Amino acid sequence: MSFQGEQYPGVKEPTADSQGFRLNHTMLRVKDPEKSLAFYSRVFGMRVMRRLDFEEMQFSLYFLAKLEDGDRVPEDAGERTVWTFSQKGLLELTHNWGTETQDDFAYHDGNAEPQGFGHICFSVPDLDAAVAWFDANQVEFIKRPDQGKMKDVVFVKDVDGYWIEVVEATRLAALGK
Amino acid sequence: MSFQGEQYPGVKEPTADSQGFRLNHTMLRVKDPEKSLAFYSRVFGMRVMRRLDFEEMQFSLYFLAKLEDGDRVPEDAGERTVWTFSQKGLLELTHNWGTETQDDFAYHDGNAEPQGFGHICFSVPDLDAAVAWFDANQVEFIKRPDQGKMKDVVFVKDVDGYWIEVVEATRLAALGK
């Protein structure tokens, strides 16, 4: 049997009630979808699976996935919506209409006070190549691999200032040992 | 060829530079890990893949996964760290030591002002069964399936007050149509 989890105070054994639950997406509000879509498609290779517009409430949702070999995404919009909400590890960007033209408008990144949400994290096959790629795209760094106490861990900012951690899994084997 | 993404202003065609990038995790700060671990293991069936302690900086990280049939998680801690940072759709909980004993301490959910982060979302195979399961576990609802403008979409709160959306993919086929 595969490893079933570390035990700490509070941890309960899952029951059948949560079978089939999947962590589908994380939602972040964005000021200007054109800039966010450019950033996440160009720099992180994500694609828009579905945009949903809510005219009455004046907002749009963009569901972004990083497609992988073997993913079979339906062409039909309805089937694609079902596919989208069945996946793991998507990003939902919420655009409240009009924020993109307000000069003084900005969202809160969760790391300044008041704190809460911290970051999203991408795993990459080659951290050095990723760093070069970010530099080639003028991505703003919070921390490069050789800075700070956590070596081999990179933090960059997205266009709204949200933090994105970037790691190469094989370089983290010694973490916590 | 599978569907390759909807086109909107800003969207770029991904290049080989982002090949192999995966959205690994979302990090949320939690006040009391015992309560958070109880909630996410019991209610959502997640398991702790790795805890990493940082004594000098006085915090611990808990990486939680919702394991699925076919997942082969290594027993060895180092191999398991690499496995953890190679997956999609994990949840990282950060515990800054000592917050659990501060009566007036609370994290910011991102939906009150100042806004930013919105929620995480779980996809479930049966929304009605999930709602009954949440009720059986005294989970706090923000919105039940029949409330508000978005039918069939549920929002609950985790123990820190972060919002968790819960959906059943097949019930959302008509969204945006």
mmCIF file of C-alpha atoms in Angstrom:
data_model
loop_
_atom_site.group_PDB
_atom_site.id
_atom_site.type_symbol
_atom_site.label_atom_id
_atom_site.label_comp_id
_atom_site.label_asym_id
_atom_site.label_seq_id
_atom_site.Cartn_x
_atom_site.Cartn_y
_atom_site.Cartn_z
ATOM 1 C CA MET A 1 0.000 0.000 0.000
ATOM 2 C CA SER A 2 1.100 3.488 -0.778
ATOM 3 C CA PHE A 3 1.944 5.937 2.009
ATOM 4 C CA GLN A 4 -1.250 7.167 3.670
ATOM 5 C CA GLY A 5 -0.175 10.326 5.439
ATOM 6 C CA GLU A 6 1.826 11.645 8.389
ATOM 7 C CA GLN A 7 0.033 11.678 11.738
ATOM 8 C CA TYR A 8 -0.239 14.845 13.834
ATOM 9 C CA PRO A 9 -2.661 16.103 16.453
ATOM 10 C CA GLY A 10 -5.974 16.741 14.745
ATOM 11 C CA VAL A 11 -5.480 14.418 11.769
ATOM 12 C CA LYS A 12 -8.449 12.082 11.194
ATOM 13 C CA GLU A 13 -8.704 9.091 8.917
ATOM 14 C CA PRO A 14 -10.700 10.076 5.820
ATOM 15 C CA THR A 15 -14.017 8.296 5.335
ATOM 16 C CA ALA A 16 -15.890 7.261 2.200
ATOM 17 C CA ASP A 17 -17.859 10.523 2.452
ATOM 18 C CA SER A 18 -15.002 12.488 0.893
ATOM 19 C CA GLN A 19 -14.207 9.945 -1.814
ATOM 20 C CA GLY A 20 -13.823 11.607 -5.193
ATOM 21 C CA PHE A 21 -13.337 15.102 -3.758
ATOM 22 C CA ARG A 22 -10.665 16.995 -5.747
ATOM 23 C CA LEU A 23 -9.009 20.344 -5.144
ATOM 24 C CA ASN A 24 -10.210 21.888 -8.394
ATOM 25 C CA HIS A 25 -9.047 25.497 -8.369
ATOM 26 C CA THR A 26 -7.871 28.594 -6.543
ATOM 27 C CA MET A 27 -9.599 31.893 -7.236
ATOM 28 C CA LEU A 28 -7.758 35.225 -7.379
ATOM 29 C CA ARG A 29 -9.308 38.569 -8.274
ATOM 30 C CA VAL A 30 -7.453 40.411 -11.027
ATOM 31 C CA LYS A 31 -7.568 44.070 -11.996
ATOM 32 C CA ASP A 32 -6.993 43.736 -15.750
ATOM 33 C CA PRO A 33 -7.665 40.364 -17.405
ATOM 34 C CA GLU A 34 -5.741 41.282 -20.555
ATOM 35 C CA LYS A 35 -2.544 41.691 -18.517
ATOM 36 C CA SER A 36 -3.232 38.625 -16.353
ATOM 37 C CA LEU A 37 -4.026 36.418 -19.340
ATOM 38 C CA ALA A 38 -0.865 37.591 -21.097
ATOM 39 C CA PHE A 39 1.190 36.791 -17.996
ATOM 40 C CA TYR A 40 -0.250 33.358 -17.194
ATOM 41 C CA SER A 41 -0.413 32.192 -20.820
ATOM 42 C CA ARG A 42 2.977 33.470 -21.912
ATOM 43 C CA VAL A 43 5.082 32.956 -18.773
ATOM 44 C CA PHE A 44 3.394 29.897 -17.224
ATOM 45 C CA GLY A 45 1.891 28.336 -20.351
ATOM 46 C CA MET A 46 -1.680 28.252 -19.105
ATOM 47 C CA ARG A 47 -4.700 28.193 -21.412
ATOM 48 C CA VAL A 48 -8.231 29.486 -20.951
ATOM 49 C CA MET A 49 -10.582 26.545 -20.654
ATOM 50 C CA ARG A 50 -13.714 28.607 -20.043
ATOM 51 C CA ARG A 51 -14.736 32.227 -19.628
ATOM 52 C CA LEU A 52 -18.035 32.737 -17.857
ATOM 53 C CA ASP A 53 -19.648 36.178 -17.987
ATOM 54 C CA PHE A 54 -22.173 37.362 -15.435
ATOM 55 C CA GLU A 55 -23.713 40.456 -16.952
ATOM 56 C CA GLU A 56 -26.144 41.164 -14.142
ATOM 57 C CA MET A 57 -23.401 41.034 -11.524
ATOM 58 C CA GLN A 58 -20.830 42.699 -13.798
ATOM 59 C CA PHE A 59 -18.010 40.206 -13.582
ATOM 60 C CA SER A 60 -16.268 37.542 -15.649
ATOM 61 C CA LEU A 61 -14.493 34.382 -14.585
ATOM 62 C CA TYR A 62 -11.544 32.882 -16.469
ATOM 63 C CA PHE A 63 -10.626 29.265 -15.750
ATOM 64 C CA LEU A 64 -7.021 28.536 -16.666
ATOM 65 C CA ALA A 65 -5.367 25.130 -16.928
ATOM 66 C CA LYS A 66 -1.819 24.049 -17.623
ATOM 67 C CA LEU A 67 -2.550 21.294 -20.137
ATOM 68 C CA GLU A 68 -0.398 18.188 -20.153
ATOM 69 C CA ASP A 69 0.242 15.392 -22.618
ATOM 70 C CA GLY A 70 -2.772 13.143 -22.587
ATOM 71 C CA ASP A 71 -5.309 15.784 -21.525
ATOM 72 C CA ARG A 72 -8.339 15.514 -23.781
ATOM 73 C CA VAL A 73 -10.309 18.734 -23.548
ATOM 74 C CA PRO A 74 -13.783 18.717 -25.187
ATOM 75 C CA GLU A 75 -14.543 21.290 -27.897
ATOM 76 C CA ASP A 76 -18.195 21.597 -26.858
ATOM 77 C CA ALA A 77 -18.566 24.416 -24.326
ATOM 78 C CA GLY A 78 -20.934 22.548 -22.018
ATOM 79 C CA GLU A 79 -18.807 19.416 -21.990
ATOM 80 C CA ARG A 80 -15.749 21.590 -21.502
ATOM 81 C CA THR A 81 -17.327 23.263 -18.471
ATOM 82 C CA VAL A 82 -17.869 19.830 -16.924
ATOM 83 C CA TRP A 83 -14.290 18.845 -17.830
ATOM 84 C CA THR A 84 -12.989 22.077 -16.276
ATOM 85 C CA PHE A 85 -14.760 21.494 -12.967
ATOM 86 C CA SER A 86 -13.482 17.906 -12.840
ATOM 87 C CA GLN A 87 -9.761 18.730 -12.935
ATOM 88 C CA LYS A 88 -7.112 19.377 -10.312
ATOM 89 C CA GLY A 89 -4.897 22.420 -9.996
ATOM 90 C CA LEU A 90 -6.678 25.069 -12.048
ATOM 91 C CA LEU A 91 -6.543 28.827 -11.584
ATOM 92 C CA GLU A 92 -9.700 30.935 -11.630
ATOM 93 C CA LEU A 93 -9.267 34.648 -12.305
ATOM 94 C CA THR A 94 -12.175 36.922 -11.401
ATOM 95 C CA HIS A 95 -12.538 40.240 -13.202
ATOM 96 C CA ASN A 96 -14.940 42.751 -11.729
ATOM 97 C CA TRP A 97 -15.713 44.924 -14.747
ATOM 98 C CA GLY A 98 -14.166 48.363 -14.778
ATOM 99 C CA THR A 99 -11.302 47.904 -12.343
ATOM 100 C CA GLU A 100 -8.808 47.932 -15.207
ATOM 101 C CA THR A 101 -9.426 51.623 -15.879
ATOM 102 C CA GLN A 102 -9.171 52.808 -12.255
ATOM 103 C CA ASP A 103 -5.675 54.194 -11.734
ATOM 104 C CA ASP A 104 -5.623 53.803 -7.979
ATOM 105 C CA PHE A 105 -7.220 50.366 -7.891
ATOM 106 C CA ALA A 106 -5.182 47.395 -6.635
ATOM 107 C CA TYR A 107 -5.896 44.038 -5.041
ATOM 108 C CA HIS A 108 -4.384 42.873 -1.747
ATOM 109 C CA ASP A 109 -1.751 40.138 -2.017
ATOM 110 C CA GLY A 110 -2.372 38.552 1.400
ATOM 111 C CA ASN A 111 1.274 38.858 2.469
ATOM 112 C CA ALA A 112 1.166 42.480 3.527
ATOM 113 C CA GLU A 113 -1.104 43.086 6.534
ATOM 114 C CA PRO A 114 -3.785 41.886 6.979
ATOM 115 C CA GLN A 115 -2.224 38.513 6.183
ATOM 116 C CA GLY A 116 -4.015 35.381 5.035
ATOM 117 C CA PHE A 117 -3.517 33.807 1.616
ATOM 118 C CA GLY A 118 0.176 33.409 0.833
ATOM 119 C CA HIS A 119 0.895 32.268 -2.701
ATOM 120 C CA ILE A 120 0.336 29.790 -5.467
ATOM 121 C CA CYS A 121 3.241 27.539 -6.471
ATOM 122 C CA PHE A 122 4.351 26.089 -9.767
ATOM 123 C CA SER A 123 6.582 23.048 -9.949
ATOM 124 C CA VAL A 124 8.976 23.235 -12.916
ATOM 125 C CA PRO A 125 11.302 20.649 -14.468
ATOM 126 C CA ASP A 126 14.362 22.963 -14.513
ATOM 127 C CA LEU A 127 14.554 25.867 -12.065
ATOM 128 C CA ASP A 128 17.561 27.554 -13.702
ATOM 129 C CA ALA A 129 15.869 27.499 -17.092
ATOM 130 C CA ALA A 130 12.700 28.876 -15.485
ATOM 131 C CA VAL A 131 14.644 31.747 -13.881
ATOM 132 C CA ALA A 132 16.197 32.624 -17.246
ATOM 133 C CA TRP A 133 12.745 32.473 -18.834
ATOM 134 C CA PHE A 134 11.304 34.804 -16.179
ATOM 135 C CA ASP A 135 14.170 37.241 -16.749
ATOM 136 C CA ALA A 136 13.574 37.117 -20.502
ATOM 137 C CA ASN A 137 9.962 38.123 -19.781
ATOM 138 C CA GLN A 138 10.776 40.887 -17.276
ATOM 139 C CA VAL A 139 9.058 39.012 -14.448
ATOM 140 C CA GLU A 140 9.559 40.691 -11.080
ATOM 141 C CA PHE A 141 11.463 38.578 -8.551
ATOM 142 C CA ILE A 142 10.795 38.604 -4.817
ATOM 143 C CA LYS A 143 13.527 36.047 -4.229
ATOM 144 C CA ARG A 144 16.003 34.294 -6.511
ATOM 145 C CA PRO A 145 17.217 30.706 -5.873
ATOM 146 C CA ASP A 146 20.402 31.766 -4.073
ATOM 147 C CA GLN A 147 18.802 34.484 -1.908
ATOM 148 C CA GLY A 148 17.429 34.136 1.615
ATOM 149 C CA LYS A 149 17.333 31.152 3.919
ATOM 150 C CA MET A 150 15.396 28.856 1.586
ATOM 151 C CA LYS A 151 17.827 27.928 -1.153
ATOM 152 C CA ASP A 152 16.421 26.656 -4.446
ATOM 153 C CA VAL A 153 13.067 28.305 -3.797
ATOM 154 C CA VAL A 154 12.049 31.180 -6.064
ATOM 155 C CA PHE A 155 9.300 33.728 -5.565
ATOM 156 C CA VAL A 156 8.040 36.025 -8.319
ATOM 157 C CA LYS A 157 5.097 38.416 -8.544
ATOM 158 C CA ASP A 158 2.229 38.187 -10.981
ATOM 159 C CA VAL A 159 0.823 41.351 -12.580
ATOM 160 C CA ASP A 160 -1.464 42.066 -9.598
ATOM 161 C CA GLY A 161 1.359 41.523 -7.111
ATOM 162 C CA TYR A 162 0.249 38.026 -5.990
ATOM 163 C CA TRP A 163 3.197 35.861 -5.005
ATOM 164 C CA ILE A 164 4.079 32.808 -7.084
ATOM 165 C CA GLU A 165 6.524 30.290 -5.670
ATOM 166 C CA VAL A 166 8.516 28.289 -8.203
ATOM 167 C CA VAL A 167 10.357 25.090 -7.307
ATOM 168 C CA GLU A 168 12.099 22.152 -8.942
ATOM 169 C CA ALA A 169 10.968 19.080 -7.008
ATOM 170 C CA THR A 170 14.231 17.132 -7.213
ATOM 171 C CA ARG A 171 16.195 20.031 -5.715
ATOM 172 C CA LEU A 172 14.045 19.959 -2.558
ATOM 173 C CA ALA A 173 14.709 16.335 -1.475
ATOM 174 C CA ALA A 174 16.783 17.472 1.524
ATOM 175 C CA LEU A 175 14.162 19.943 2.832
ATOM 176 C CA GLY A 176 13.222 19.273 6.420
ATOM 177 C CA LYS A 177 15.882 16.597 6.889
ATOM 178 C CA MET B 1 -6.089 17.436 -31.373
ATOM 179 C CA SER B 2 -7.623 18.323 -28.060
ATOM 180 C CA PHE B 3 -9.050 21.793 -27.444
ATOM 181 C CA GLN B 4 -6.228 24.290 -26.964
ATOM 182 C CA GLY B 5 -7.870 27.221 -25.242
ATOM 183 C CA GLU B 6 -10.277 30.098 -25.762
ATOM 184 C CA GLN B 7 -8.792 33.258 -27.288
ATOM 185 C CA TYR B 8 -9.153 36.657 -25.618
ATOM 186 C CA PRO B 9 -7.151 39.895 -25.670
ATOM 187 C CA GLY B 10 -3.845 39.199 -23.977
ATOM 188 C CA VAL B 11 -3.750 35.432 -24.499
ATOM 189 C CA LYS B 12 -0.445 34.209 -25.984
ATOM 190 C CA GLU B 13 0.421 30.824 -27.369
ATOM 191 C CA PRO B 14 2.495 28.939 -24.773
ATOM 192 C CA THR B 15 6.069 28.128 -25.793
ATOM 193 C CA ALA B 16 8.330 25.174 -24.947
ATOM 194 C CA ASP B 17 9.783 27.289 -22.107
ATOM 195 C CA SER B 18 6.802 26.509 -19.855
ATOM 196 C CA GLN B 19 6.630 22.815 -20.733
ATOM 197 C CA GLY B 20 6.278 20.682 -17.633
ATOM 198 C CA PHE B 21 5.170 23.564 -15.395
ATOM 199 C CA ARG B 22 2.444 22.407 -12.981
ATOM 200 C CA LEU B 23 0.272 24.337 -10.562
ATOM 201 C CA ASN B 24 1.511 22.489 -7.480
ATOM 202 C CA HIS B 25 -0.158 24.130 -4.489
ATOM 203 C CA THR B 26 -1.910 27.043 -2.860
ATOM 204 C CA MET B 27 -0.637 28.325 0.470
ATOM 205 C CA LEU B 28 -2.908 29.593 3.237
ATOM 206 C CA ARG B 29 -1.794 30.691 6.692
ATOM 207 C CA VAL B 30 -3.663 28.971 9.525
ATOM 208 C CA LYS B 31 -3.967 29.969 13.150
ATOM 209 C CA ASP B 32 -4.189 26.490 14.732
ATOM 210 C CA PRO B 33 -2.912 23.509 12.726
ATOM 211 C CA GLU B 34 -4.680 20.981 14.953
ATOM 212 C CA LYS B 35 -8.057 22.473 14.003
ATOM 213 C CA SER B 36 -7.127 22.921 10.334
ATOM 214 C CA LEU B 37 -5.779 19.379 10.020
ATOM 215 C CA ALA B 38 -8.925 17.988 11.656
ATOM 216 C CA PHE B 39 -11.079 19.961 9.233
ATOM 217 C CA TYR B 40 -9.239 19.169 6.003
ATOM 218 C CA SER B 41 -8.612 15.498 6.851
ATOM 219 C CA ARG B 42 -12.060 14.717 8.230
ATOM 220 C CA VAL B 43 -14.300 16.855 6.016
ATOM 221 C CA PHE B 44 -12.338 16.913 2.754
ATOM 222 C CA GLY B 45 -10.373 13.677 3.123
ATOM 223 C CA MET B 46 -6.940 15.218 2.698
ATOM 224 C CA ARG B 47 -3.766 13.646 4.082
ATOM 225 C CA VAL B 48 -0.511 15.186 5.238
ATOM 226 C CA MET B 49 2.214 14.322 2.762
ATOM 227 C CA ARG B 50 4.947 16.310 4.480
ATOM 228 C CA ARG B 51 5.413 18.597 7.452
ATOM 229 C CA LEU B 52 8.443 20.835 7.266
ATOM 230 C CA ASP B 53 9.561 22.640 10.423
ATOM 231 C CA PHE B 54 11.669 25.784 10.344
ATOM 232 C CA GLU B 55 12.886 26.232 13.898
ATOM 233 C CA GLU B 56 14.956 29.334 13.276
ATOM 234 C CA MET B 57 12.046 31.135 11.620
ATOM 235 C CA GLN B 58 9.449 29.619 13.989
ATOM 236 C CA PHE B 59 7.008 28.186 11.507
ATOM 237 C CA SER B 60 5.835 24.857 10.129
ATOM 238 C CA LEU B 61 4.455 23.950 6.727
ATOM 239 C CA TYR B 62 1.909 21.178 6.153
ATOM 240 C CA PHE B 63 1.460 19.881 2.611
ATOM 241 C CA LEU B 64 -1.923 18.203 2.151
ATOM 242 C CA ALA B 65 -3.038 16.059 -0.773
ATOM 243 C CA LYS B 66 -6.330 14.433 -1.647
ATOM 244 C CA LEU B 67 -4.997 11.023 -2.664
ATOM 245 C CA GLU B 68 -6.662 9.157 -5.502
ATOM 246 C CA ASP B 69 -6.690 5.575 -6.697
ATOM 247 C CA GLY B 70 -3.385 4.925 -8.396
ATOM 248 C CA ASP B 71 -1.372 7.511 -6.463
ATOM 249 C CA ARG B 72 1.849 5.879 -5.300
ATOM 250 C CA VAL B 73 3.318 7.961 -2.494
ATOM 251 C CA PRO B 74 6.866 7.034 -1.395
ATOM 252 C CA GLU B 75 7.470 6.079 2.250
ATOM 253 C CA ASP B 76 10.949 7.648 2.278
ATOM 254 C CA ALA B 77 10.701 11.267 3.453
ATOM 255 C CA GLY B 78 13.109 12.654 0.868
ATOM 256 C CA GLU B 79 11.464 10.832 -2.004
ATOM 257 C CA ARG B 80 8.096 11.883 -0.626
ATOM 258 C CA THR B 81 9.164 15.542 -0.610
ATOM 259 C CA VAL B 82 10.063 15.250 -4.283
ATOM 260 C CA TRP B 83 6.743 13.487 -4.966
ATOM 261 C CA THR B 84 4.872 16.219 -3.090
ATOM 262 C CA PHE B 85 6.430 19.026 -5.118
ATOM 263 C CA SER B 86 5.676 17.175 -8.366
ATOM 264 C CA GLN B 87 1.899 16.955 -7.932
ATOM 265 C CA LYS B 88 -1.037 19.159 -8.923
ATOM 266 C CA GLY B 89 -3.673 20.615 -6.653
ATOM 267 C CA LEU B 90 -2.123 20.416 -3.184
ATOM 268 C CA LEU B 91 -2.849 22.653 -0.225
ATOM 269 C CA GLU B 92 -0.028 24.104 1.874
ATOM 270 C CA LEU B 93 -0.933 25.301 5.364
ATOM 271 C CA THR B 94 1.537 27.608 7.092
ATOM 272 C CA HIS B 95 1.562 27.745 10.883
ATOM 273 C CA ASN B 96 3.457 30.590 12.494
ATOM 274 C CA TRP B 97 4.164 29.184 15.952
ATOM 275 C CA GLY B 98 2.152 30.648 18.795
ATOM 276 C CA THR B 99 -0.817 32.100 16.922
ATOM 277 C CA GLU B 100 -3.049 29.283 18.199
ATOM 278 C CA THR B 101 -2.895 30.625 21.769
ATOM 279 C CA GLN B 102 -3.634 34.283 20.918
ATOM 280 C CA ASP B 103 -7.313 34.901 21.566
ATOM 281 C CA ASP B 104 -7.627 37.925 19.318
ATOM 282 C CA PHE B 105 -5.565 36.536 16.445
ATOM 283 C CA ALA B 106 -7.245 35.857 13.092
ATOM 284 C CA TYR B 107 -6.202 35.678 9.477
ATOM 285 C CA HIS B 108 -7.800 37.701 6.679
ATOM 286 C CA ASP B 109 -9.976 35.748 4.240
ATOM 287 C CA GLY B 110 -9.412 37.978 1.205
ATOM 288 C CA ASN B 111 -13.141 38.543 0.619
ATOM 289 C CA ALA B 112 -13.642 41.244 3.201
ATOM 290 C CA GLU B 113 -11.750 44.456 2.394
ATOM 291 C CA PRO B 114 -8.960 44.618 1.356
ATOM 292 C CA GLN B 115 -9.939 42.056 -1.265
ATOM 293 C CA GLY B 116 -7.634 39.790 -3.229
ATOM 294 C CA PHE B 117 -7.630 36.003 -2.877
ATOM 295 C CA GLY B 118 -11.139 34.610 -3.125
ATOM 296 C CA HIS B 119 -11.394 30.900 -2.379
ATOM 297 C CA ILE B 120 -10.273 27.381 -3.066
ATOM 298 C CA CYS B 121 -12.720 24.995 -4.723
ATOM 299 C CA PHE B 122 -13.341 21.293 -4.388
ATOM 300 C CA SER B 123 -15.085 19.306 -7.080
ATOM 301 C CA VAL B 124 -17.228 16.523 -5.621
ATOM 302 C CA PRO B 125 -19.031 13.578 -7.240
ATOM 303 C CA ASP B 126 -22.375 14.258 -5.489
ATOM 304 C CA LEU B 127 -23.185 17.756 -4.255
ATOM 305 C CA ASP B 128 -26.255 16.764 -2.227
ATOM 306 C CA ALA B 129 -24.297 14.059 -0.410
ATOM 307 C CA ALA B 130 -21.506 16.564 0.220
ATOM 308 C CA VAL B 131 -23.965 19.092 1.699
ATOM 309 C CA ALA B 132 -25.359 16.412 4.033
ATOM 310 C CA TRP B 133 -21.794 15.467 4.991
ATOM 311 C CA PHE B 134 -20.925 19.107 5.769
ATOM 312 C CA ASP B 135 -24.064 19.409 7.908
ATOM 313 C CA ALA B 136 -23.143 16.216 9.758
ATOM 314 C CA ASN B 137 -19.787 17.835 10.551
ATOM 315 C CA GLN B 138 -21.170 21.231 11.582
ATOM 316 C CA VAL B 139 -19.447 22.980 8.680
ATOM 317 C CA GLU B 140 -20.457 26.627 8.357
ATOM 318 C CA PHE B 141 -22.230 27.485 5.115
ATOM 319 C CA ILE B 142 -21.889 30.794 3.306
ATOM 320 C CA LYS B 143 -24.280 29.647 0.590
ATOM 321 C CA ARG B 144 -26.254 26.468 0.029
ATOM 322 C CA PRO B 145 -27.009 25.070 -3.469
ATOM 323 C CA ASP B 146 -30.447 26.692 -3.732
ATOM 324 C CA GLN B 147 -29.433 30.108 -2.368
ATOM 325 C CA GLY B 148 -28.304 33.166 -4.321
ATOM 326 C CA LYS B 149 -27.980 33.695 -8.046
ATOM 327 C CA MET B 150 -25.546 30.824 -8.687
ATOM 328 C CA LYS B 151 -27.605 27.654 -8.289
ATOM 329 C CA ASP B 152 -25.759 24.409 -7.604
ATOM 330 C CA VAL B 153 -22.739 26.256 -6.242
ATOM 331 C CA VAL B 154 -21.950 25.882 -2.545
ATOM 332 C CA PHE B 155 -19.664 27.971 -0.381
ATOM 333 C CA VAL B 156 -18.528 26.916 3.094
ATOM 334 C CA LYS B 157 -15.947 28.320 5.501
ATOM 335 C CA ASP B 158 -12.888 26.525 6.778
ATOM 336 C CA VAL B 159 -11.821 26.920 10.416
ATOM 337 C CA ASP B 160 -9.917 30.156 9.707
ATOM 338 C CA GLY B 161 -12.815 31.600 7.750
ATOM 339 C CA TYR B 162 -11.324 31.009 4.282
ATOM 340 C CA TRP B 163 -14.003 30.361 1.679
ATOM 341 C CA ILE B 164 -14.254 26.947 0.041
ATOM 342 C CA GLU B 165 -16.418 26.567 -3.042
ATOM 343 C CA VAL B 166 -17.895 23.119 -3.638
ATOM 344 C CA VAL B 167 -19.319 22.051 -6.986
ATOM 345 C CA GLU B 168 -20.479 18.950 -8.825
ATOM 346 C CA ALA B 169 -19.083 19.252 -12.357
ATOM 347 C CA THR B 170 -22.007 17.642 -14.180
ATOM 348 C CA ARG B 171 -24.484 20.085 -12.622
ATOM 349 C CA LEU B 172 -22.614 23.066 -14.106
ATOM 350 C CA ALA B 173 -22.840 22.120 -17.800
ATOM 351 C CA ALA B 174 -25.287 24.949 -18.520
ATOM 352 C CA LEU B 175 -23.171 27.670 -16.845
ATOM 353 C CA GLY B 176 -22.431 30.543 -19.160
ATOM 354 C CA LYS B 177 -24.722 29.219 -21.888
#
